[in-house]
XYZ file of C-alpha atoms in Angstrom:
439
model
C -38.438 94.332 152.671
C -36.149 93.998 156.137
C -37.632 91.581 159.011
C -38.290 93.102 162.207
C -35.325 93.676 164.527
C -34.588 94.274 168.206
C -32.366 97.457 168.871
C -30.661 97.068 172.170
C -28.686 99.288 173.957
C -24.958 99.026 174.732
C -24.150 97.602 178.138
C -24.717 100.415 181.078
C -21.619 101.938 181.935
C -19.955 103.175 185.434
C -19.572 107.024 185.061
C -22.264 109.496 186.239
C -23.776 111.775 184.704
C -21.073 114.543 184.623
C -18.568 112.481 182.928
C -21.666 111.543 180.505
C -22.537 115.354 179.604
C -20.550 116.021 176.513
C -21.493 113.113 173.586
C -18.502 112.606 171.574
C -19.504 112.061 167.573
C -18.216 109.270 165.609
C -18.320 108.632 161.819
C -21.739 109.766 161.184
C -23.126 113.429 160.638
C -25.978 111.583 162.296
C -24.522 109.601 165.204
C -27.135 107.897 167.266
C -25.891 108.432 170.895
C -25.180 104.909 173.124
C -24.387 104.574 176.872
C -26.369 104.815 179.931
C -26.296 105.782 183.328
C -26.308 103.092 186.321
C -28.250 103.381 189.163
C -31.943 104.884 189.737
C -31.115 108.596 188.302
C -31.331 107.663 184.709
C -31.812 110.482 182.686
C -34.580 109.387 179.870
C -38.273 109.891 178.792
C -40.514 108.478 181.534
C -43.790 106.817 181.152
C -46.235 109.387 182.350
C -48.464 110.069 179.429
C -51.749 108.336 181.462
C -55.604 107.116 179.804
C -56.940 110.436 180.476
C -53.654 112.119 178.598
C -53.843 109.799 175.730
C -57.300 110.328 175.080
C -56.952 114.198 175.236
C -54.213 113.563 172.555
C -56.060 112.088 170.247
C -59.819 114.244 171.034
C -57.446 117.046 170.729
C -55.571 116.198 167.919
C -58.487 115.332 165.609
C -60.306 118.337 167.155
C -58.179 121.027 165.613
C -59.173 123.426 163.082
C -59.716 121.403 160.669
C -63.119 120.623 162.008
C -64.699 123.962 162.078
C -62.812 124.883 158.786
C -63.088 122.208 155.967
C -67.276 121.369 156.529
C -67.029 124.293 153.609
C -64.356 122.361 151.239
C -66.701 119.151 151.619
C -70.482 120.665 150.505
C -68.160 122.527 148.058
C -66.555 119.560 146.446
C -70.116 117.505 147.150
C -72.270 119.941 145.802
C -74.849 118.669 148.435
C -75.582 118.163 152.111
C -76.986 114.818 151.462
C -73.583 113.801 149.520
C -71.992 115.908 152.042
C -73.260 113.868 155.312
C -72.114 110.248 153.117
C -68.478 111.639 153.095
C -68.233 112.454 156.543
C -69.659 108.948 157.569
C -67.008 107.167 154.991
C -64.068 109.458 156.414
C -65.149 108.761 160.011
C -65.088 105.122 159.331
C -61.884 104.890 157.226
C -60.172 106.832 160.353
C -61.822 103.999 162.504
C -60.289 101.117 160.641
C -57.055 103.395 160.085
C -56.848 104.001 164.187
C -57.272 99.963 164.603
C -54.680 99.175 162.369
C -52.061 101.637 164.309
C -53.190 100.048 167.054
C -51.869 96.723 166.192
C -48.879 98.665 164.751
C -48.044 100.434 167.850
C -48.497 97.505 170.453
C -46.060 95.332 168.101
C -43.500 97.949 166.911
C -43.797 99.547 170.787
C -41.856 102.663 169.936
C -42.184 106.080 169.443
C -42.385 107.749 166.215
C -46.020 106.373 164.528
C -45.502 105.564 160.743
C -41.721 106.760 161.090
C -40.818 103.614 163.064
C -42.698 101.358 161.192
C -41.574 102.024 157.762
C -37.896 101.949 159.238
C -38.377 98.278 161.100
C -40.069 96.935 157.802
C -38.666 98.465 154.792
C -35.041 99.932 156.237
C -33.324 103.552 156.404
C -34.151 104.848 153.294
C -37.559 105.308 153.072
C -37.978 106.165 156.543
C -35.416 108.915 155.943
C -37.443 110.356 153.212
C -40.766 109.900 155.408
C -38.461 112.249 158.037
C -37.513 114.288 155.336
C -40.894 115.718 154.493
C -42.260 115.782 158.316
C -39.311 117.895 159.118
C -39.521 120.153 156.307
C -42.761 120.759 155.412
C -45.666 118.634 156.730
C -45.171 119.167 160.740
C -43.936 122.337 160.814
C -46.759 123.890 157.920
C -49.407 121.797 160.334
C -48.537 123.536 163.756
C -48.277 126.825 162.051
C -52.157 126.730 160.437
C -53.728 125.541 163.360
C -51.736 128.435 165.210
C -52.648 131.285 162.529
C -56.438 129.607 162.362
C -56.232 129.987 166.273
C -55.299 133.991 166.085
C -57.848 134.563 163.761
C -60.995 133.127 165.824
C -59.536 134.923 168.743
C -58.871 137.939 166.897
C -62.254 138.375 165.219
C -64.381 140.103 168.102
C -62.071 142.436 167.496
C -62.588 143.003 163.707
C -66.502 141.760 163.447
C -66.810 143.511 160.775
C -63.993 143.400 158.553
C -61.124 140.660 157.965
C -59.206 139.964 160.664
C -55.463 142.121 159.564
C -52.864 138.959 158.204
C -49.616 140.655 160.126
C -51.409 140.935 163.491
C -52.867 137.561 162.970
C -49.491 135.982 161.909
C -47.945 137.902 165.289
C -50.510 136.243 167.940
C -49.838 133.297 165.823
C -46.191 133.195 166.448
C -47.070 134.047 170.005
C -48.949 131.194 170.611
C -46.459 128.674 169.040
C -43.649 130.290 171.822
C -45.465 129.961 174.574
C -46.566 126.262 174.001
C -43.288 125.398 172.775
C -41.970 126.809 176.513
C -44.763 125.077 177.810
C -43.475 122.009 176.682
C -40.035 122.477 177.134
C -40.797 122.736 181.258
C -42.833 119.893 181.358
C -44.662 117.252 179.967
C -47.141 116.898 182.622
C -47.816 120.478 182.013
C -48.296 120.108 178.646
C -50.906 117.488 178.654
C -52.544 119.643 181.280
C -52.717 122.098 178.186
C -53.673 119.583 175.982
C -56.994 118.313 178.620
C -57.608 122.243 179.126
C -58.080 122.805 175.118
C -59.420 119.440 174.184
C -62.395 120.650 177.052
C -62.806 123.809 175.243
C -62.928 122.695 172.049
C -65.385 119.726 172.892
C -67.883 122.948 174.276
C -67.625 124.775 171.357
C -68.766 121.454 169.512
C -71.523 121.200 171.579
C -72.548 124.609 171.362
C -72.815 124.017 167.549
C -74.653 121.051 167.643
C -77.214 123.219 170.289
C -77.508 125.840 167.850
C -78.128 123.736 165.053
C -81.079 121.919 166.793
C -82.323 125.462 167.278
C -82.530 126.167 163.806
C -84.366 122.662 163.415
C -86.857 123.790 165.719
C -87.499 127.079 164.039
C -88.144 125.257 160.460
C -85.091 125.003 158.665
C -85.254 121.459 157.645
C -85.740 122.245 153.907
C -82.727 120.898 153.074
C -82.758 117.550 155.438
C -85.719 116.174 153.622
C -84.800 113.007 151.123
C -86.092 114.827 147.944
C -83.831 118.029 148.970
C -80.727 116.323 150.318
C -79.163 115.395 147.193
C -80.086 117.912 144.569
C -76.593 119.541 143.313
C -74.778 116.697 143.999
C -71.645 116.563 142.124
C -71.200 112.935 140.519
C -67.460 113.284 139.321
C -64.934 110.750 141.018
C -62.491 113.542 140.988
C -64.512 115.928 143.339
C -65.453 113.152 145.298
C -61.883 112.099 146.041
C -61.501 116.289 147.107
C -64.212 116.013 149.619
C -62.901 113.012 150.793
C -59.126 114.468 151.239
C -61.212 118.102 153.267
C -63.036 115.817 155.708
C -59.840 113.615 156.241
C -58.005 117.218 157.029
C -60.571 117.406 159.259
C -60.324 113.552 161.057
C -56.187 113.649 160.912
C -55.103 113.373 164.335
C -56.462 109.658 164.970
C -52.442 108.525 164.756
C -50.571 110.873 166.840
C -50.860 108.771 170.066
C -48.348 106.281 168.212
C -45.837 109.261 168.421
C -45.191 109.074 171.790
C -46.077 105.413 172.479
C -42.785 105.011 174.824
C -43.977 107.857 176.800
C -47.101 106.090 177.600
C -48.309 103.880 180.721
C -49.377 100.372 179.695
C -49.494 101.198 175.780
C -50.995 97.733 174.542
C -53.474 98.636 177.697
C -54.336 102.191 176.185
C -53.890 101.552 172.634
C -56.585 98.557 172.999
C -59.130 101.342 174.036
C -58.206 104.235 171.506
C -56.179 104.609 169.774
C -44.885 116.455 167.219
C -41.730 116.764 168.419
C -41.771 113.493 169.607
C -41.087 111.789 165.830
C -37.827 114.245 165.473
C -36.559 113.068 168.323
C -37.114 109.294 167.470
C -35.286 109.917 164.148
C -32.295 111.098 165.870
C -31.838 108.679 168.206
C -31.917 106.364 165.096
C -29.617 108.448 163.498
C -31.253 110.016 160.857
C -31.132 113.281 162.280
C -28.795 115.394 164.516
C -27.895 113.540 167.538
C -28.715 116.841 169.729
C -32.238 116.324 168.845
C -32.286 112.840 170.821
C -30.918 114.897 173.947
C -33.155 116.073 176.987
C -32.596 118.105 179.929
C -31.374 116.444 183.048
C -34.159 117.725 185.355
C -36.707 118.805 183.366
C -36.280 115.337 181.557
C -38.184 116.918 178.187
C -36.814 116.847 174.881
C -35.834 120.709 174.504
C -33.419 120.745 171.627
C -36.327 119.030 169.269
C -38.597 121.119 170.995
C -36.738 124.468 169.669
C -35.924 123.356 166.556
C -39.504 122.381 165.618
C -40.479 125.824 166.982
C -37.909 127.433 164.741
C -39.301 125.854 161.585
C -42.594 126.433 162.599
C -42.372 130.354 162.584
C -40.479 130.699 159.425
C -43.635 129.364 158.114
C -44.804 132.681 158.935
C -43.010 134.767 156.011
C -45.254 132.690 153.351
C -48.075 133.627 152.074
C -49.042 130.427 150.597
C -49.105 127.980 152.894
C -52.124 125.650 151.781
C -50.910 125.296 148.768
C -47.713 123.542 150.314
C -49.703 121.198 152.515
C -51.600 120.710 149.587
C -48.141 119.550 147.642
C -47.458 116.384 150.550
C -50.905 115.173 151.420
C -50.611 112.475 149.119
C -47.197 111.487 150.365
C -48.945 111.318 153.881
C -51.369 108.654 152.731
C -48.362 107.128 150.863
C -46.568 106.854 154.426
C -49.508 105.573 156.407
C -50.798 103.174 153.820
C -47.031 101.724 153.507
C -46.780 101.369 157.176
C -49.825 99.238 156.777
C -49.134 96.952 154.314
C -45.695 96.618 156.551
C -48.249 95.473 159.172
C -49.566 92.766 157.121
C -46.058 91.622 156.481
C -45.217 91.313 159.426
C -47.704 88.518 159.846
C -46.458 87.013 157.407
C -42.909 87.217 157.704
C -43.003 87.258 161.522
C -45.997 85.324 163.125
C -43.886 84.885 166.501
C -43.960 88.457 167.377
C -46.602 89.369 170.032
C -49.542 90.832 169.089
C -51.582 92.129 172.273
C -54.023 93.434 169.367
C -54.534 92.082 166.334
C -57.251 93.154 163.773
C -59.262 91.410 161.187
C -57.126 91.267 157.963
C -60.157 92.590 156.007
C -59.390 96.283 157.919
C -55.705 96.817 156.544
C -56.329 94.875 153.281
C -59.898 98.060 152.579
C -57.639 101.030 154.154
C -54.949 100.009 151.738
C -57.512 100.053 148.879
C -58.806 103.421 149.832
C -55.804 104.860 150.124
C -54.201 103.853 146.664
C -57.572 105.665 145.915
C -56.771 108.944 147.269
C -52.760 108.936 145.904
C -54.760 107.992 142.359
C -57.238 110.965 142.446
C -54.346 113.576 144.057
C -51.936 112.164 141.081
C -55.248 112.928 138.076
C -56.438 116.389 140.071
C -53.000 118.029 140.773
C -50.516 116.533 138.613
C -47.697 119.239 138.655
C -48.215 119.984 142.090
C -47.403 115.959 142.933
C -44.567 116.313 140.855
C -42.963 119.129 142.329
C -43.569 117.329 145.875
C -41.746 114.116 144.778
C -38.950 116.459 143.211
C -38.475 117.922 147.382
C -38.703 114.313 148.305
C -35.780 113.317 146.021
C -33.986 115.891 147.249
C -33.662 114.225 150.573
C -31.527 111.408 148.818
C -27.840 113.166 148.564
C -29.064 114.289 151.877
C -29.267 110.741 152.902
C -25.954 109.347 151.845
C -24.132 112.430 152.531
C -25.335 112.537 156.764
C -26.199 108.708 157.304
C -24.404 106.301 154.550
C -21.671 107.940 154.549
C -19.114 106.881 157.804
C -16.142 107.633 156.894
C -16.192 111.426 156.728
C -12.893 113.701 156.667
C -11.489 114.465 160.597
C -12.542 118.434 159.569
C -16.243 117.385 159.389
C -16.634 115.216 162.370
C -14.517 117.955 164.500
C -16.645 120.885 163.722
C -19.618 118.928 164.223
C -18.790 117.550 167.441
C -17.776 121.080 168.342
C -21.284 122.808 166.870
C -22.935 119.378 169.081
C -21.221 120.257 172.679
C -21.360 124.020 172.445
C -25.457 123.439 171.663
C -25.278 121.007 174.442
C -23.451 123.423 176.854
C -26.090 126.223 175.745
C -29.291 124.027 176.615
C -27.802 121.899 179.217
C -29.042 118.980 177.854
C -27.447 115.107 177.675
C -28.211 112.500 175.972
C -30.532 109.566 177.146
C -29.879 106.573 178.735
C -31.576 104.033 176.818
């Protein structure tokens, strides 16, 4: 493993914004931009995410489409109401432990990018690139499209109360939502967080209404499934079904680590992460040289990462062409948990190798150990129940290796390749009016 190292930018230059507007391309296809602008008018992401915004990011991420869809999957695999409630409690505890571990990671390695940044610092370049590769191709865009598609389905259901929502209409509304939210994020970080706050409030209201209706049902005498003698009737006892039920529950809790993706944009991250615990992932990846330099550039006036936002939007829209997107996500569910557990193993490794690092938050060692053990169980269950899908997943992951050696490792490329990349980058810079960050 690689020891944690500090990454410093080069000394500030004396040139102004116009002299720095177009960035030269060096030997790597995914060259990391350097240099900065002196003075106060620096072009970089600002720390503008407050405590309230951070709470909204986590709550808004966790309370997404999954919370309204996965209860069916949990009950189906558990077989009984009693075991379903136990599984929900276990998933909540599991997510809380993971969030506490990520709070320590986020304050020890104060970099945006989440587990990608942590894998990069602890294990090195290739494992981090493979993590980014799958996030780029599958996990992020497909999950964002599913959220939009589910939202569109809910929105259209009152129009089609007695029949299924037409798939094409739902896809059209979903694509419009993706385009609208991309435009908001391109315009302003503040505007995007305000939208997040509004949607979080709406989802909380929906949950409150569901809870109230549940109590109303109990008041009407619908309690037969809550009595101990009936609660566990029909329980499925095989380990595989229990693991799949955990997957459904944990999907609903997914998003507890999203704040770590924007650590560099948070005001006093060590304070916010001690209270609670994307596009920014790709922004960080390009800044590290693992993605094209263009994706790390931002608008000089709006200070938003427009190239990475637009790229993610395009990748997400492509999934509207797929008719089997849920199976694609299942291919890589095991990979997500593998990366998260690998990052937490790295946290324990850093405690051993770098005890001198400042850790504003330090959790009990029992928490990361128990989290890793539980993650290994989930990964084993995934291989056991869906070996073909997991094998395909590893095959697609392996395709990132030659891409890494061509784009990142191979520094001395022919001049015609470098010139072609340079011309394309400058053209896109002019088209989008973006510049490299100053730090």
